[in-house]
Short mmCIF file of C-alpha atoms and ligand atoms in Angstrom, two decimals:
data_model
loop_
_atom_site.label_atom_id
_atom_site.label_comp_id
_atom_site.label_asym_id
_atom_site.label_seq_id
_atom_site.Cartn_x
_atom_site.Cartn_y
_atom_site.Cartn_z
CA MET A 1 -74.08 78.08 107.27
CA ASN A 2 -73.90 77.44 103.52
CA HIS A 3 -71.53 79.52 101.41
CA ILE A 4 -72.48 78.45 97.90
CA LEU A 5 -70.50 79.03 94.73
CA ILE A 6 -72.97 78.98 91.83
CA THR A 7 -71.22 78.86 88.46
CA GLY A 8 -72.89 80.12 85.27
CA GLY A 9 -75.32 82.24 87.30
CA ALA A 10 -75.59 84.92 84.60
CA GLY A 11 -76.93 82.41 82.06
CA PHE A 12 -80.47 81.16 81.57
CA ILE A 13 -80.93 78.42 84.18
CA GLY A 14 -78.16 79.73 86.44
CA SER A 15 -79.90 83.11 86.81
CA HIS A 16 -83.09 81.39 88.03
CA VAL A 17 -81.08 79.22 90.44
CA VAL A 18 -79.21 82.27 91.79
CA ARG A 19 -82.48 84.21 92.24
CA HIS A 20 -84.15 81.22 93.92
CA PHE A 21 -81.33 80.68 96.44
CA VAL A 22 -80.74 84.39 97.16
CA GLN A 23 -84.45 84.98 97.82
CA HIS A 24 -85.32 81.74 99.65
CA TYR A 25 -82.18 81.46 101.80
CA PRO A 26 -81.18 84.90 103.13
CA GLN A 27 -79.00 83.08 105.70
CA TYR A 28 -76.78 81.61 102.92
CA ARG A 29 -74.01 83.45 101.11
CA ILE A 30 -74.33 83.11 97.31
CA VAL A 31 -71.26 83.75 95.15
CA ASN A 32 -72.14 83.84 91.46
CA VAL A 33 -69.13 83.09 89.23
CA ASP A 34 -69.56 83.62 85.52
CA ALA A 35 -67.18 84.42 82.66
CA LEU A 36 -69.92 86.46 80.91
CA THR A 37 -69.52 84.79 77.54
CA TYR A 38 -71.97 85.66 74.75
CA ALA A 39 -74.54 83.65 76.80
CA GLY A 40 -74.03 85.35 80.18
CA HIS A 41 -75.66 88.68 81.07
CA LEU A 42 -75.81 90.51 84.38
CA GLU A 43 -79.24 91.87 83.34
CA ASN A 44 -80.50 88.33 84.04
CA VAL A 45 -79.77 88.75 87.76
CA ALA A 46 -80.22 92.53 88.07
CA ASP A 47 -83.04 92.08 90.61
CA VAL A 48 -80.74 90.43 93.19
CA GLN A 49 -77.55 92.37 92.67
CA GLN A 50 -78.13 94.55 95.77
CA ALA A 51 -79.08 91.63 98.03
CA PRO A 52 -76.82 91.48 101.11
CA ASN A 53 -76.27 87.70 100.76
CA TYR A 54 -75.16 87.92 97.10
CA CYS A 55 -72.00 88.79 95.19
CA PHE A 56 -70.86 88.39 91.61
CA VAL A 57 -67.36 87.55 90.37
CA GLN A 58 -66.42 87.56 86.71
CA ALA A 59 -64.05 84.63 86.19
CA ASP A 60 -63.44 81.59 84.01
CA ILE A 61 -64.05 78.26 85.75
CA GLY A 62 -61.02 76.91 83.83
CA ASP A 63 -58.77 79.32 85.77
CA PHE A 64 -57.77 76.91 88.54
CA SER A 65 -55.85 79.33 90.75
CA THR A 66 -58.71 81.87 90.68
CA MET A 67 -61.19 79.12 91.58
CA CYS A 68 -58.98 78.06 94.55
CA HIS A 69 -58.67 81.69 95.64
CA LEU A 70 -62.45 82.21 95.48
CA MET A 71 -63.12 79.03 97.43
CA GLU A 72 -60.83 80.20 100.23
CA GLN A 73 -61.79 83.87 100.17
CA HIS A 74 -65.52 83.09 100.51
CA ALA A 75 -65.10 79.96 102.68
CA ILE A 76 -67.17 78.02 100.14
CA THR A 77 -68.93 74.93 101.51
CA ALA A 78 -70.88 73.90 98.41
CA ILE A 79 -70.73 74.29 94.65
CA ILE A 80 -73.71 74.24 92.30
CA HIS A 81 -72.07 74.00 88.90
CA LEU A 82 -74.01 75.20 85.86
CA ALA A 83 -71.40 77.09 83.82
CA ALA A 84 -71.11 75.50 80.40
CA GLU A 85 -71.22 76.00 76.69
CA SER A 86 -74.80 74.87 76.14
CA HIS A 87 -75.80 75.18 72.48
CA VAL A 88 -75.62 71.95 70.44
CA ASP A 89 -75.32 73.77 67.09
CA ARG A 90 -72.29 75.73 68.34
CA SER A 91 -70.69 72.50 69.59
CA ILE A 92 -70.74 71.14 66.04
CA GLY A 93 -68.76 74.19 64.87
CA ASP A 94 -66.30 74.42 67.79
CA PRO A 95 -65.96 71.14 69.74
CA PHE A 96 -62.65 72.27 71.34
CA LEU A 97 -64.42 75.12 73.13
CA PHE A 98 -66.96 72.66 74.55
CA ALA A 99 -64.23 70.30 75.77
CA ARG A 100 -62.32 73.23 77.34
CA THR A 101 -65.30 74.72 79.18
CA ASN A 102 -67.44 71.69 79.96
CA VAL A 103 -64.77 69.05 80.59
CA LEU A 104 -61.62 70.92 81.66
CA GLY A 105 -63.64 73.66 83.38
CA THR A 106 -65.48 71.06 85.46
CA LEU A 107 -62.18 69.34 86.26
CA SER A 108 -60.69 72.66 87.34
CA LEU A 109 -63.60 73.19 89.76
CA LEU A 110 -63.38 69.64 91.11
CA GLU A 111 -59.66 70.08 91.76
CA ALA A 112 -60.21 73.48 93.38
CA ALA A 113 -62.82 71.86 95.67
CA ARG A 114 -60.56 68.90 96.47
CA CYS A 115 -57.55 71.12 97.21
CA THR A 116 -59.48 73.64 99.29
CA TRP A 117 -61.61 71.18 101.26
CA GLY A 118 -58.52 68.95 101.73
CA GLY A 119 -60.48 65.75 102.23
CA ASN A 120 -62.63 67.26 104.99
CA TRP A 121 -65.95 66.48 103.36
CA GLN A 122 -68.12 67.24 106.41
CA GLY A 123 -70.95 69.58 105.30
CA LYS A 124 -69.55 69.89 101.75
CA ARG A 125 -71.30 69.27 98.41
CA PHE A 126 -70.30 69.42 94.75
CA TYR A 127 -73.48 69.46 92.67
CA HIS A 128 -73.16 69.14 88.89
CA ILE A 129 -76.11 70.24 86.73
CA SER A 130 -76.25 68.04 83.66
CA THR A 131 -78.53 67.10 80.81
CA ASP A 132 -80.61 64.15 79.59
CA GLU A 133 -78.73 64.42 76.28
CA VAL A 134 -75.92 62.26 77.76
CA TYR A 135 -78.23 59.24 77.36
CA GLY A 136 -78.43 59.56 73.56
CA ALA A 137 -81.66 59.13 71.59
CA LEU A 138 -84.86 57.11 72.00
CA PRO A 139 -87.03 55.69 69.21
CA LEU A 140 -90.21 57.63 68.40
CA GLU A 141 -92.64 54.77 68.50
CA GLU A 142 -91.70 52.98 71.75
CA ASN A 143 -92.71 54.07 75.21
CA MET A 144 -89.14 54.02 76.58
CA ARG A 145 -87.74 56.72 78.87
CA PHE A 146 -84.29 57.50 80.28
CA THR A 147 -83.73 56.33 83.85
CA GLU A 148 -80.66 56.95 85.99
CA ARG A 149 -79.46 53.47 84.94
CA THR A 150 -79.65 54.14 81.17
CA PRO A 151 -76.13 53.75 79.71
CA TYR A 152 -74.52 56.94 78.38
CA ALA A 153 -74.54 57.26 74.56
CA PRO A 154 -73.98 60.94 73.65
CA HIS A 155 -74.11 61.91 69.98
CA SER A 156 -73.18 65.60 69.77
CA PRO A 157 -69.95 67.26 70.94
CA TYR A 158 -72.11 69.10 73.50
CA SER A 159 -73.61 65.94 74.99
CA ALA A 160 -70.24 64.15 74.80
CA SER A 161 -68.65 67.00 76.80
CA LYS A 162 -71.44 66.87 79.42
CA ALA A 163 -71.12 63.07 79.63
CA ALA A 164 -67.35 63.39 80.15
CA SER A 165 -67.87 65.97 82.89
CA ASP A 166 -70.45 63.71 84.62
CA HIS A 167 -67.86 60.89 84.55
CA PHE A 168 -65.21 63.16 86.09
CA VAL A 169 -67.61 64.16 88.87
CA ARG A 170 -68.34 60.48 89.66
CA ALA A 171 -64.62 59.70 89.51
CA TYR A 172 -64.06 62.28 92.29
CA ARG A 173 -66.73 60.50 94.37
CA ASP A 174 -65.15 57.08 93.81
CA THR A 175 -61.48 58.11 94.05
CA TYR A 176 -61.47 60.83 96.71
CA GLY A 177 -64.82 60.30 98.44
CA MET A 178 -66.08 63.73 97.44
CA PRO A 179 -69.80 64.17 98.31
CA ILE A 180 -71.19 64.84 94.85
CA LEU A 181 -74.65 65.13 93.37
CA ILE A 182 -75.61 65.05 89.68
CA SER A 183 -78.94 65.80 88.06
CA ASN A 184 -79.77 65.19 84.41
CA CYS A 185 -82.62 67.40 83.28
CA SER A 186 -84.77 67.57 80.17
CA ASN A 187 -85.17 70.69 77.98
CA ASN A 188 -85.91 73.89 79.89
CA TYR A 189 -87.99 76.89 78.80
CA GLY A 190 -88.91 80.21 80.39
CA PRO A 191 -87.75 83.83 80.80
CA TYR A 192 -84.11 84.81 80.13
CA GLN A 193 -83.39 81.95 77.71
CA HIS A 194 -80.94 82.99 75.01
CA PRO A 195 -82.75 83.79 71.72
CA GLU A 196 -80.65 81.23 69.82
CA LYS A 197 -82.65 78.44 71.53
CA LEU A 198 -85.83 76.98 69.95
CA ILE A 199 -88.63 78.59 71.97
CA PRO A 200 -87.35 82.21 72.16
CA LEU A 201 -86.15 81.95 68.55
CA CYS A 202 -89.65 80.98 67.39
CA ILE A 203 -91.35 83.69 69.45
CA ASP A 204 -88.96 86.30 68.04
CA CYS A 205 -89.49 85.08 64.45
CA ILE A 206 -93.29 85.14 64.88
CA CYS A 207 -93.22 88.67 66.35
CA ARG A 208 -91.02 89.99 63.55
CA ARG A 209 -92.80 87.98 60.84
CA ARG A 210 -89.54 86.26 59.93
CA PRO A 211 -89.17 82.66 58.67
CA ILE A 212 -89.25 80.06 61.47
CA PRO A 213 -86.53 77.47 60.72
CA VAL A 214 -87.53 73.88 61.57
CA TYR A 215 -84.95 71.09 61.41
CA GLY A 216 -85.90 68.14 59.13
CA LYS A 217 -89.61 67.46 59.32
CA GLY A 218 -89.98 68.81 62.85
CA GLU A 219 -90.52 65.26 64.16
CA ASN A 220 -87.86 65.35 66.89
CA VAL A 221 -89.41 65.03 70.32
CA ARG A 222 -88.26 66.88 73.44
CA ASP A 223 -89.50 66.67 77.04
CA TRP A 224 -90.09 70.25 78.28
CA LEU A 225 -89.82 71.62 81.83
CA HIS A 226 -90.28 75.17 83.11
CA VAL A 227 -86.97 76.61 84.32
CA GLN A 228 -88.49 77.57 87.70
CA ASP A 229 -89.55 73.96 88.26
CA HIS A 230 -85.93 73.03 87.46
CA ALA A 231 -84.65 75.56 90.02
CA ARG A 232 -86.97 74.06 92.66
CA ALA A 233 -85.76 70.56 91.77
CA ILE A 234 -82.16 71.74 92.21
CA ASP A 235 -83.08 73.16 95.63
CA THR A 236 -84.69 69.82 96.62
CA ILE A 237 -81.73 67.74 95.44
CA PHE A 238 -79.19 70.13 96.98
CA HIS A 239 -80.84 69.92 100.41
CA HIS A 240 -82.21 66.35 100.45
CA GLY A 241 -80.39 64.35 97.76
CA LEU A 242 -78.23 61.43 98.89
CA PRO A 243 -74.53 62.26 98.42
CA GLY A 244 -73.12 60.33 95.46
CA ARG A 245 -76.50 59.92 93.81
CA THR A 246 -77.85 60.97 90.41
CA TYR A 247 -81.39 62.25 89.84
CA ASN A 248 -83.24 62.66 86.56
CA ILE A 249 -85.47 65.75 86.30
CA GLY A 250 -88.41 65.97 83.90
CA ALA A 251 -92.13 66.67 83.70
CA ASP A 252 -93.50 63.86 81.45
CA ASN A 253 -94.18 66.50 78.84
CA GLU A 254 -93.14 65.34 75.38
CA TRP A 255 -93.75 67.53 72.34
CA SER A 256 -92.56 67.16 68.76
CA ASN A 257 -90.79 70.32 67.60
CA LEU A 258 -93.53 70.94 65.02
CA ALA A 259 -96.38 70.57 67.53
CA LEU A 260 -94.55 72.90 69.91
CA ILE A 261 -94.04 75.49 67.15
CA HIS A 262 -97.77 75.37 66.35
CA LEU A 263 -98.54 75.96 70.05
CA LEU A 264 -96.18 78.96 70.05
CA ILE A 265 -97.82 80.29 66.89
CA GLU A 266 -101.32 79.88 68.35
CA THR A 267 -100.30 81.60 71.61
CA THR A 268 -98.29 84.43 70.07
CA ASP A 269 -100.88 85.18 67.36
CA ARG A 270 -103.58 85.38 70.04
CA LEU A 271 -101.53 87.68 72.29
CA LEU A 272 -100.70 89.92 69.31
CA SER A 273 -104.38 89.93 68.18
CA ARG A 274 -103.49 88.40 64.82
CA PRO A 275 -105.81 86.00 62.95
CA PRO A 276 -105.45 82.59 64.68
CA GLY A 277 -102.66 80.48 63.19
CA SER A 278 -101.78 83.10 60.56
CA SER A 279 -98.06 82.83 61.41
CA SER A 280 -98.01 79.16 60.32
CA ALA A 281 -97.06 80.50 56.89
CA LEU A 282 -93.68 81.48 58.38
CA ILE A 283 -92.61 77.84 58.96
CA ARG A 284 -89.63 76.79 56.81
CA PHE A 285 -88.26 73.25 56.90
CA VAL A 286 -84.44 73.32 56.74
CA ALA A 287 -81.72 70.62 56.44
CA ASP A 288 -81.58 68.55 59.61
CA ARG A 289 -78.86 69.03 62.23
CA PRO A 290 -76.15 66.32 61.87
CA GLY A 291 -76.55 63.62 64.53
CA HIS A 292 -79.89 65.11 65.60
CA ASP A 293 -81.29 62.92 68.40
CA LEU A 294 -84.82 61.81 67.54
CA ARG A 295 -86.43 61.70 70.96
CA TYR A 296 -85.64 62.45 74.60
CA ALA A 297 -87.96 61.39 77.41
CA ILE A 298 -87.14 61.43 81.12
CA ASP A 299 -88.29 59.08 83.85
CA ALA A 300 -88.08 61.28 86.96
CA SER A 301 -89.73 58.79 89.33
CA ARG A 302 -86.66 58.58 91.61
CA LEU A 303 -86.83 62.32 92.28
CA ARG A 304 -90.61 62.24 92.72
CA GLN A 305 -90.72 59.17 94.96
CA GLU A 306 -87.55 59.62 97.05
CA LEU A 307 -87.53 63.40 97.43
CA GLY A 308 -91.16 64.36 96.78
CA TRP A 309 -90.50 66.89 94.01
CA HIS A 310 -93.22 67.53 91.41
CA PRO A 311 -93.35 70.07 88.60
CA ALA A 312 -95.79 72.85 89.51
CA ILE A 313 -96.21 74.81 86.27
CA PRO A 314 -98.67 73.39 83.67
CA PHE A 315 -97.07 73.54 80.23
CA ARG A 316 -99.67 75.63 78.39
CA GLU A 317 -99.74 78.18 81.24
CA GLY A 318 -95.92 78.23 81.33
CA ILE A 319 -95.75 78.76 77.57
CA GLU A 320 -98.31 81.58 77.64
CA ALA A 321 -96.42 83.32 80.47
CA THR A 322 -93.14 82.83 78.60
CA VAL A 323 -94.51 84.33 75.36
CA ARG A 324 -95.86 87.30 77.36
CA TRP A 325 -92.46 87.73 79.01
CA TYR A 326 -90.63 87.88 75.66
CA LEU A 327 -93.22 90.30 74.26
CA GLU A 328 -92.66 92.56 77.28
CA HIS A 329 -88.84 92.30 77.18
CA GLU A 330 -88.10 93.46 73.66
CA VAL A 331 -85.17 95.59 74.90
CA TRP A 332 -83.60 92.60 76.70
CA LEU A 333 -84.02 90.49 73.55
CA ARG A 334 -82.39 93.08 71.28
CA THR A 335 -79.54 93.69 73.77
CA ILE A 336 -78.71 89.97 74.00
CA THR A 337 -79.01 89.47 70.24
CA ASN A 338 -76.74 92.43 69.45
CA HIS A 339 -74.20 91.39 72.08
CA THR A 340 -74.13 87.86 70.64
CA LEU A 341 -73.60 89.21 67.11
CA ARG A 342 -70.65 91.27 68.39
CA CYS A 343 -69.19 88.20 70.18
CA ASN A 344 -69.61 86.02 67.09
CA THR A 345 -67.88 88.64 64.93
CA CYS A 346 -64.94 88.87 67.39
CA GLN A 347 -64.57 85.06 67.40
CA ASN A 348 -64.57 84.88 63.60
CA ASN A 349 -61.88 87.55 63.21
N1 NAD B 1 -80.98 74.68 78.76
C1 NAD B 1 -81.42 73.45 78.99
O1 NAD B 1 -82.49 73.07 78.51
C2 NAD B 1 -80.61 72.52 79.86
C3 NAD B 1 -81.17 71.28 80.20
C4 NAD B 1 -80.44 70.45 81.07
C5 NAD B 1 -79.21 70.84 81.56
N2 NAD B 1 -78.68 72.05 81.18
C6 NAD B 1 -77.38 72.43 81.75
O2 NAD B 1 -77.63 73.52 82.61
C7 NAD B 1 -76.50 74.41 82.61
C8 NAD B 1 -76.94 75.82 82.25
O3 NAD B 1 -77.56 75.79 80.95
P1 NAD B 1 -78.15 77.13 80.33
O4 NAD B 1 -79.13 76.73 79.29
O5 NAD B 1 -78.53 78.04 81.39
O6 NAD B 1 -76.86 77.70 79.60
P2 NAD B 1 -76.49 79.20 79.15
O7 NAD B 1 -75.68 79.03 77.91
O8 NAD B 1 -77.71 80.04 79.10
O9 NAD B 1 -75.57 79.74 80.34
C9 NAD B 1 -74.26 79.28 80.56
C10 NAD B 1 -73.56 80.28 81.45
O10 NAD B 1 -72.22 79.77 81.68
C11 NAD B 1 -71.32 80.86 81.55
N3 NAD B 1 -70.02 80.30 81.15
C12 NAD B 1 -69.70 79.72 79.98
N4 NAD B 1 -68.41 79.36 79.98
C13 NAD B 1 -67.89 79.72 81.18
C14 NAD B 1 -66.61 79.62 81.79
N5 NAD B 1 -65.57 79.08 81.15
N6 NAD B 1 -66.45 80.08 83.05
C15 NAD B 1 -67.49 80.66 83.71
N7 NAD B 1 -68.72 80.80 83.18
C16 NAD B 1 -68.92 80.34 81.92
C17 NAD B 1 -71.92 81.75 80.48
O11 NAD B 1 -71.40 83.07 80.55
C18 NAD B 1 -73.40 81.67 80.83
O12 NAD B 1 -73.75 82.65 81.77
C19 NAD B 1 -75.50 73.82 81.62
O13 NAD B 1 -74.55 73.08 82.34
C20 NAD B 1 -76.35 72.90 80.75
O14 NAD B 1 -75.58 71.83 80.26
C21 NAD B 1 -79.36 72.89 80.35
#
């Protein structure tokens, strides 16, 4: 019987992973631990809060004694670790916060697992959810992609903190024999993503006829995956991945930021019955992000060939459903935006 601690389950990806495991595995016990920072909202998991196999605990993963207590209290047998500071722009302004949460927070969880499981690794798993950004940047013109053997070369404080946490997780495998799993995934999109991120930000700007900021010339390329395909990949790796192994997750779906923004404009204008493409006038090119990686592209053939996972949601369909979701969840969007503004004000005072 799996008793799974899912960290960061009130955030974007974590909420989909929590929902997926609660609904698909009624025999498991799911303990969602989240500090509810500006990025975490219980509204994101409201539909499972009454489920008998689910409970929520508000706590900071960096609080080692609380993590040990939770592991014992709930007889945790596996951890799926998603809690993190996740926004690259914020990492440029406050790198310490990213090191505290992403590096020390992960270390705190690893130590809590090591102390609680006491070297009895039978039936245990520590699964770290990571990003393709640890691999650095690829050139635009060449057909290269990140594999699991690509050397780490992070450029932002965010990706450096995720790279450091990946290294700590592997060190626990090599030093203590902990059965770990790591997956490095490309950019996710879908419902419940915080409106500071590119896709919801654009949809919101288009709806409100506000300027759409585009870094540099909009040439940067990202490889996009629907968050529900990511949740299914996590399920596959959790149940069938080889302990100690790393898996890349991606959908072979590269888009330049500018091309993606035009797709969002075309979709949103159509759904709002506006003249096609009329919102293109809202595009504003702004100074590029420092250290902005040019291109990410994931080779997920290990996951496809060894574990049989494939993305199921075609991108244009996923984008249309996502735009519809944001149009229908105006209250959610305003609640999250206002809460974030309040959090930012508190931090700055
Ligand atoms: N978003 C992507 O495209 C993407 C792609 C690949 C990997 N990832 C990774 O997936 C994970 C989730 O990303 P996301 O986009 O859902 O992030 P998010 O910012 O939407 O959610 C992060 C969650 O972690 C919680 N959290 C933050 N600090 C915490 C702490 N100290 N203790 C407990 N909880 C804390 C927040 O409250 C929030 O609920 C992250 O580890 C991220 O690096 C994200």
